[in-house]
CSV table of C-alpha atoms in Angstrom, one decimal:
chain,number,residue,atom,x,y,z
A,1,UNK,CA,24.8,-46.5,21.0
A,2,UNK,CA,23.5,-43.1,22.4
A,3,UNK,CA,27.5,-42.9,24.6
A,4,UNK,CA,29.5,-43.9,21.4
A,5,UNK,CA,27.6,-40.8,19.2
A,6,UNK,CA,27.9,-38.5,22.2
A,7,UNK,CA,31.8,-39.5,22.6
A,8,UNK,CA,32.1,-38.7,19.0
A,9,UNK,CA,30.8,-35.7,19.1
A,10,UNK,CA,32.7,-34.4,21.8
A,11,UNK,CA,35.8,-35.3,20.4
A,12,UNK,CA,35.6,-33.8,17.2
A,13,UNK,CA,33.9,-30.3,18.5
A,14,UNK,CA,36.4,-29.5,20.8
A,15,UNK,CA,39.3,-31.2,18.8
A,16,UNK,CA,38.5,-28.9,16.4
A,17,UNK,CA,37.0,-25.7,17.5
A,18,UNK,CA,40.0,-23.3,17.8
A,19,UNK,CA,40.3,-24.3,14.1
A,20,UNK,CA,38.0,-22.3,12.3
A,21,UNK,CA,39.1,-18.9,13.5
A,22,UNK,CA,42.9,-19.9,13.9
A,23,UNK,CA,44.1,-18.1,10.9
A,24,UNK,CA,41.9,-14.7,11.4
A,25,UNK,CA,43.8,-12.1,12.3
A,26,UNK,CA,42.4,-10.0,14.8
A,27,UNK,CA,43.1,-6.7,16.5
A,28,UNK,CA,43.6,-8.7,19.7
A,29,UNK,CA,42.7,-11.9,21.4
A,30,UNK,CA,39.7,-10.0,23.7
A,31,UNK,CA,37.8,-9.8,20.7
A,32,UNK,CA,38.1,-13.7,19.8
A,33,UNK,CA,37.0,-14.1,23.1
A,34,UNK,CA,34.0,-11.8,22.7
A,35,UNK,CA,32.8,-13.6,20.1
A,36,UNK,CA,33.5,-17.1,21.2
A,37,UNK,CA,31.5,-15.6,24.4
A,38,UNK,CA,28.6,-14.7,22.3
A,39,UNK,CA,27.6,-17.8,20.5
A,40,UNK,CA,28.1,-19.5,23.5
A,41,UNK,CA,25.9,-17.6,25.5
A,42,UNK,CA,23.2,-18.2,22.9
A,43,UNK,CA,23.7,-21.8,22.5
A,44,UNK,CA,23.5,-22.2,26.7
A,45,UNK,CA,19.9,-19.8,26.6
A,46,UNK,CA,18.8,-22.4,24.1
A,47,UNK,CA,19.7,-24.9,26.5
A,48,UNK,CA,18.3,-23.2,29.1
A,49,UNK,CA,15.1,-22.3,27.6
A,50,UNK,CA,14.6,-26.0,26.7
A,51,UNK,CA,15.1,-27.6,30.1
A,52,UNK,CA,14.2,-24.5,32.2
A,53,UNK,CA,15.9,-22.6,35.3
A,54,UNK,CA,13.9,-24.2,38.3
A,55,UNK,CA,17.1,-24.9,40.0
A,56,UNK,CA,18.5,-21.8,39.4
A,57,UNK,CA,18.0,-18.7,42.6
A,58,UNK,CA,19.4,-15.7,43.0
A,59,UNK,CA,22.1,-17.1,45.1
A,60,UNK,CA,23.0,-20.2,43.1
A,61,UNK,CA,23.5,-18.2,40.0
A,62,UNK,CA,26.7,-15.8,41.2
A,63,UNK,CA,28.9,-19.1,41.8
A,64,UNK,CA,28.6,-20.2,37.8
A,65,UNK,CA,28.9,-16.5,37.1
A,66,UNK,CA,32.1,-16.4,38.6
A,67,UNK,CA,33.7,-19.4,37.3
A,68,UNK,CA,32.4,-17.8,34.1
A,69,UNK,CA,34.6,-14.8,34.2
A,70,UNK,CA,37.5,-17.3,35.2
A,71,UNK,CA,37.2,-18.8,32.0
A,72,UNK,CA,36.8,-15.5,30.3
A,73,UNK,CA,40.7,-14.8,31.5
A,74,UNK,CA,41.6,-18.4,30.6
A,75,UNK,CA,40.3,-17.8,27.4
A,76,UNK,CA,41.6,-14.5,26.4
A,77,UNK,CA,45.5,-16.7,27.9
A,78,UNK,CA,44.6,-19.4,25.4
A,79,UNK,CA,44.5,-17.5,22.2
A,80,UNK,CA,47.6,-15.6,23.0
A,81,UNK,CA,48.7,-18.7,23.2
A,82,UNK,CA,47.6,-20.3,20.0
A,83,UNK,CA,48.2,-17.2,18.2
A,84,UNK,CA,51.8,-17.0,19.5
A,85,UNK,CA,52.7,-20.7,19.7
A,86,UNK,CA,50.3,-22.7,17.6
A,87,UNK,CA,47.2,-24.9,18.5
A,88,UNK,CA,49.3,-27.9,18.7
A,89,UNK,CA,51.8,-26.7,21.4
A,90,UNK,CA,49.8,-24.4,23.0
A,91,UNK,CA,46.6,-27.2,23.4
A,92,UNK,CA,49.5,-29.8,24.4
A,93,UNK,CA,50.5,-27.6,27.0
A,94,UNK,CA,47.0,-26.4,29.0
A,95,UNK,CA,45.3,-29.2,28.7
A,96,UNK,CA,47.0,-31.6,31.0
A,97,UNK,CA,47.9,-28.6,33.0
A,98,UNK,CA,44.7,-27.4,33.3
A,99,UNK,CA,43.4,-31.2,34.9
A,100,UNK,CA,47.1,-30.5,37.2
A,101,UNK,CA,45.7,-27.5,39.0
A,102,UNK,CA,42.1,-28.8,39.5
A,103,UNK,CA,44.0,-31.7,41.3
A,104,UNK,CA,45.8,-29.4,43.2
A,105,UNK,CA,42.5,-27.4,43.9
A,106,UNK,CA,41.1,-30.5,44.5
A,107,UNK,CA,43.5,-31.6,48.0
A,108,UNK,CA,43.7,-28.1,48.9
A,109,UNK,CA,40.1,-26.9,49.3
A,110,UNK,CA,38.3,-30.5,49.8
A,111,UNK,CA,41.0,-32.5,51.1
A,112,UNK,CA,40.4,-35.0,48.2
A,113,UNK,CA,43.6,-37.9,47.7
A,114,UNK,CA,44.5,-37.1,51.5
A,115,UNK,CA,43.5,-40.8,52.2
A,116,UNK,CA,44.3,-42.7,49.4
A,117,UNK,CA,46.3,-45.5,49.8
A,118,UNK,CA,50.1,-45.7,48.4
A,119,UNK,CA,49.6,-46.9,45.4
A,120,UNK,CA,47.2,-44.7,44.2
A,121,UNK,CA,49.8,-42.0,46.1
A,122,UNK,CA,52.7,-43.5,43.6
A,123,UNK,CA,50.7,-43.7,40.2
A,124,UNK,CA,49.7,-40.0,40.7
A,125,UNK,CA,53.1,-38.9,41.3
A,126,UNK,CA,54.0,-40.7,38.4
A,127,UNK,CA,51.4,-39.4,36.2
A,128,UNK,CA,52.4,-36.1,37.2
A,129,UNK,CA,55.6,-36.8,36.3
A,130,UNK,CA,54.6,-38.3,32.8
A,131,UNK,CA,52.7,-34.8,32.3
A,132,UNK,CA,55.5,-32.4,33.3
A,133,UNK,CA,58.0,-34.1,31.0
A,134,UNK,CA,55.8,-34.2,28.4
A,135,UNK,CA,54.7,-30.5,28.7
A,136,UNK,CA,58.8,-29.9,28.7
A,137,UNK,CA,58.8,-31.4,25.7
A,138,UNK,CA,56.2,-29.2,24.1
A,139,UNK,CA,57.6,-26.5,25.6
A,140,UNK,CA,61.8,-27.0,24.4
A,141,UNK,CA,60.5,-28.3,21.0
A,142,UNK,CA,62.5,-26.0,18.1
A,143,UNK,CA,60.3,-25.2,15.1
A,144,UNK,CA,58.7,-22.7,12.8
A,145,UNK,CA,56.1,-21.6,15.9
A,146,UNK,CA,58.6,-21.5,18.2
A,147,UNK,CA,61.1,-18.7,15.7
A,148,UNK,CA,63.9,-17.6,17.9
A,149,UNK,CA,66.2,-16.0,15.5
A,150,UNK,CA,65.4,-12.4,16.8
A,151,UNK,CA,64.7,-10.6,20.0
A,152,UNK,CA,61.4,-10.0,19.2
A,153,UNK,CA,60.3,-13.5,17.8
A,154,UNK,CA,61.9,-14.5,21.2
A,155,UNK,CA,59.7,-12.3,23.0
A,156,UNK,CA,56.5,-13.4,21.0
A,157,UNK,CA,57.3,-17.2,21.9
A,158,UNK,CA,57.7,-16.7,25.8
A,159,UNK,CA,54.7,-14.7,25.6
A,160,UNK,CA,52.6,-17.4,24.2
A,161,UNK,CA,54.2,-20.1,26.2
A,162,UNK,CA,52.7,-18.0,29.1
A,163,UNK,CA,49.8,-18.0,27.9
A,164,UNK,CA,49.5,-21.7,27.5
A,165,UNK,CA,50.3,-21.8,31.3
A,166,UNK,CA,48.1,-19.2,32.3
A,167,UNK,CA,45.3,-20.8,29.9
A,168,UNK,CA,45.9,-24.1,31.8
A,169,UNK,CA,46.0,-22.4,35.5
A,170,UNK,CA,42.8,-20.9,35.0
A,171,UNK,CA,40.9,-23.3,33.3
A,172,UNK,CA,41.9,-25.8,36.1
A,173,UNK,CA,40.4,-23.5,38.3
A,174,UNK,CA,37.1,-22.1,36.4
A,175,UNK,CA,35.5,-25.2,38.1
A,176,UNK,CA,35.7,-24.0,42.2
A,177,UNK,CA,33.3,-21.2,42.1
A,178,UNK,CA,30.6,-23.6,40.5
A,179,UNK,CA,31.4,-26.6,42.6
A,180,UNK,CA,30.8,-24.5,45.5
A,181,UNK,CA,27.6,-23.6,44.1
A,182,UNK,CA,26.7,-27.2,44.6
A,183,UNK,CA,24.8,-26.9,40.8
A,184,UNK,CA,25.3,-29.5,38.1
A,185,UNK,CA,26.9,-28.5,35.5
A,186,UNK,CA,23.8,-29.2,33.4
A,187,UNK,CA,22.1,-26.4,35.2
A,188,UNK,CA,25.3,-23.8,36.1
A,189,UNK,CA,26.2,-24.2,32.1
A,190,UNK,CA,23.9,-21.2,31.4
A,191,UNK,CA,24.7,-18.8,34.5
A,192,UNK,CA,28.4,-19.6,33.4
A,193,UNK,CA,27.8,-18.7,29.8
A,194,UNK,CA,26.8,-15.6,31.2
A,195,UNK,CA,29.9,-15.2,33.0
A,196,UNK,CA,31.9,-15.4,30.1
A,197,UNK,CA,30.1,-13.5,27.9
A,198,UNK,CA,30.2,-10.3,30.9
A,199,UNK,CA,33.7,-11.2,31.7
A,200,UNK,CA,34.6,-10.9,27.4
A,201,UNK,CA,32.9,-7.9,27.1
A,202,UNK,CA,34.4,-6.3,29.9
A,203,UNK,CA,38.5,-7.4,28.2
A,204,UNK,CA,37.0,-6.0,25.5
A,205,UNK,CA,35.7,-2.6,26.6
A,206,UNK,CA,39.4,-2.2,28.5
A,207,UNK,CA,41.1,-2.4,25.0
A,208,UNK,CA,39.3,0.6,23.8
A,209,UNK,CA,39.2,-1.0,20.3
A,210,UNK,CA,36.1,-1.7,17.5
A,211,UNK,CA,34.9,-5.5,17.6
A,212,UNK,CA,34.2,-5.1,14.2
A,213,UNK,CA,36.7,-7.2,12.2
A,214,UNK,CA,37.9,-7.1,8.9
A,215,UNK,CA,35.8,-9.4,6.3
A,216,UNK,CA,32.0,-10.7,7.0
A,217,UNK,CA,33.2,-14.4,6.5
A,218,UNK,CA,35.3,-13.9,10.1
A,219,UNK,CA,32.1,-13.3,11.9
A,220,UNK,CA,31.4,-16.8,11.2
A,221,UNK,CA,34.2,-18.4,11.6
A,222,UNK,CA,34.8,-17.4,15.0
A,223,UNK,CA,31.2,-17.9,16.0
A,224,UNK,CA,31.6,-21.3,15.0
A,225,UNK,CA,34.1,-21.8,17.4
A,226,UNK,CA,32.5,-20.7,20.0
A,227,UNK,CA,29.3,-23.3,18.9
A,228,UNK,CA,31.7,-25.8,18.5
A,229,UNK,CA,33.0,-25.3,22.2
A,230,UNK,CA,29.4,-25.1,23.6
A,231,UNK,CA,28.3,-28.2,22.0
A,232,UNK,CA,31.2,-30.2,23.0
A,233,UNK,CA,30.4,-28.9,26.4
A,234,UNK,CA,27.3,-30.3,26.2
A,235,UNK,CA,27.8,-33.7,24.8
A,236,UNK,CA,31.0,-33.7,27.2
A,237,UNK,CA,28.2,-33.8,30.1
A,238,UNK,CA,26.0,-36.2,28.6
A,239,UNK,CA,28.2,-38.7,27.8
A,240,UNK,CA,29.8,-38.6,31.5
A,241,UNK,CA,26.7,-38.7,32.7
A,242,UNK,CA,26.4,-42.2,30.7
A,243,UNK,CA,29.2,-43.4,30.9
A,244,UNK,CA,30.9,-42.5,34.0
A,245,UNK,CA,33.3,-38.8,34.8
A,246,UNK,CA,36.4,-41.6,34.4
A,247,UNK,CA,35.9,-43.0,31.2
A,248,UNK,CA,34.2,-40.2,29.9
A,249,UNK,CA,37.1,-37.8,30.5
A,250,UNK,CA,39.6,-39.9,29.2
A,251,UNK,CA,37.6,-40.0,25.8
A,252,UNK,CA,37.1,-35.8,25.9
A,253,UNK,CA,41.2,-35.9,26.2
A,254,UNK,CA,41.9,-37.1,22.2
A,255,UNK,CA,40.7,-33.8,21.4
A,256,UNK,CA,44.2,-32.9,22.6
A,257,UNK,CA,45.7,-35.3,20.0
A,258,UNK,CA,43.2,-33.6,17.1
A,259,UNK,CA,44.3,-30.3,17.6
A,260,UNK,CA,48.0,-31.6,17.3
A,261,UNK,CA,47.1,-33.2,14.4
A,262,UNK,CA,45.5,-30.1,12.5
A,263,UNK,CA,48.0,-27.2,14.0
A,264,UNK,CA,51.2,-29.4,12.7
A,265,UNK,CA,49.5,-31.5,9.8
A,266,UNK,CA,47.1,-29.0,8.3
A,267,UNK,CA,48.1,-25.4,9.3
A,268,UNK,CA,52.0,-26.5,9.2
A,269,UNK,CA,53.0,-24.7,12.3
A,270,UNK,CA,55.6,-26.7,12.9
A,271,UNK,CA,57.3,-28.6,9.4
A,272,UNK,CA,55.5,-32.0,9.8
A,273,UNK,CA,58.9,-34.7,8.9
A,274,UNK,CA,60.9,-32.6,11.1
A,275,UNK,CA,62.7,-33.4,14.8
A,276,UNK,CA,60.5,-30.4,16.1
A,277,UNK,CA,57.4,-32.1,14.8
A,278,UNK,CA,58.3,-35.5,16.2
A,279,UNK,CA,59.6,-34.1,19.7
A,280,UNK,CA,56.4,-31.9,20.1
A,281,UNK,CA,54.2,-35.3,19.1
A,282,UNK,CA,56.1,-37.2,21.4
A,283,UNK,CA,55.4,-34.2,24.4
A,284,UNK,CA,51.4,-34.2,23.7
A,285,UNK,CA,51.6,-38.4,23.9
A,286,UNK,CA,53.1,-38.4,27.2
A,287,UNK,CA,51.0,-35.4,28.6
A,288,UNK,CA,47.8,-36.6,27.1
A,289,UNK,CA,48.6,-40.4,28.8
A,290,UNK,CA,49.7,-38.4,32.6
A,291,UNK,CA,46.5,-36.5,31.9
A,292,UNK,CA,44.5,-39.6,31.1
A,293,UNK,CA,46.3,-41.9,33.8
A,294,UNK,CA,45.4,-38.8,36.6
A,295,UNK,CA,41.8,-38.0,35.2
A,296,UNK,CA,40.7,-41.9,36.5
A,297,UNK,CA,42.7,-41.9,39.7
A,298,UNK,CA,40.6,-38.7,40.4
């Protein structure tokens, strides 16, 4: 019972936590990260606080730091994405890539998959496969988010699709600094949050801009998202830690198919009965499945 209301939770706070500042319109995507950064940071102390920092040493600490100011970067990539291209393609298209590069990292740096036999060899390329096409997809989809009719809409919609991708490089790579650490992610969740939050404030400082935004009701909304995140980080753990890292990460992946729900369904960013709609669906099924096939293998 206690895996099943963990999986839950996961699922709905990171299928929905872009959602509640998705439509706030912000000077620039630093300070969405900032504040994300910020609610996380106090959520992870609470954490923190509760179960205490005996593992934690002066040494230990720098490796979650550092993987927190990856994520920083990923961050700031994935709301120029979303803000660009929409939750639905944006989400469809980092997600699976994101699990991608931390395969990659993975044979690179600690030689995992070397020795598997063939037919784990073959269902890995072919869930790799299944994920590029569907990413393809995502990516060739024609809608209202992707609006080509002018140079500068053009523009907009290459810059968010590289955003996506850079959203997905990083945050398949966020992880290496902390697994070298050789902390849980229980314990390195609150060094990291601290990461982020120096890593946001320093995007931010570089802009030169106020982080004051424009109504009180946006301060929280996009705190919320950035509770939403933490706690689905949290309850993400948890649940693996029940459950197993296989089964639990293929649960944690229909957060993919929420977001594509709510950025086409609810905020309309592509028209919902159109061929657009369908083929960018279709791209987020068959990266979310490559995702979900890979995830187990690894």
């Amino acid at each position: 019972m206690e895996s099943i209301l963990f999986a839950i939770v996961t699922v709905l706070a990171w299928g929905t936590w872009l959602s509640p500042s998705q439509r706030i319109s912000f000077k620039n995507q630093q300070i969405k990260v900032f504040y994300v950064s910020v609610a996380n940071l106090v959520l992870a102390l609470g954490v923190a606080l509760v179960q205490g920092f005996r593992e934690l040493t002066a040494e230990t600490f720098w490796f979650p730091f550092a993987g927190g100011l990856i994520w920083a970067l990923s961050g700031y990539f994935a709301f120029i994405g979303t803000s660009r291209i929409g939750m639905a393609k944006a989400v469809g298209i980092w997600a699976p890539m994101n699990l991608l590069v931390s395969i990659v990292w993975g044979i690179v740096l600690f030689g995992e998959f070397i020795r598997s036999g063939f037919f784990i060899i073959g269902l890995s390329v072919l869930a790799v496969l299944t994920i590029i096409s569907g990413i393809l997809l995502i990516i060739f989809a024609r809608g209202k988010s992707g609006g080509e009719k002018t140079k500068a809409d053009k523009r907009l919609y290459k810059t968010g699709l590289l955003g996506a991708i850079g959203a997905g490089i990083l945050w398949g790579t966020y992880f290496i600094p902390i697994q070298l650490g050789s902390l849980s992610m229980w314990v390195a969740a609150f060094p990291m949050a601290v990461g982020i939050f120096a890593g946001s404030t320093i995007l931010v400082l570089l802009t030169g801009k106020s982080i004051l935004l424009d109504k009180p009701s946006h301060y929280s909304r996009v705190i919320l998202s950035g509770l939403l995140w933490g706690i689905g980080n949290y309850t993400s753990l948890r649940m693996m830690e029940l459950i197993g890292t296989g089964k639990g990460f293929t649960i944690a992946q229909l957060n993919v198919a929420f977001h594509a729900f709510i950025g086409i369904f609810i905020f309309k960013e592509v028209e919902p009965r159109s061929k657009a709609a369908a083929i960018t669906l279709t791209g987020i099924a068959l990266a979310l499945a490559g995702a979900i096939l890979l995830g187990n293998l690894k």
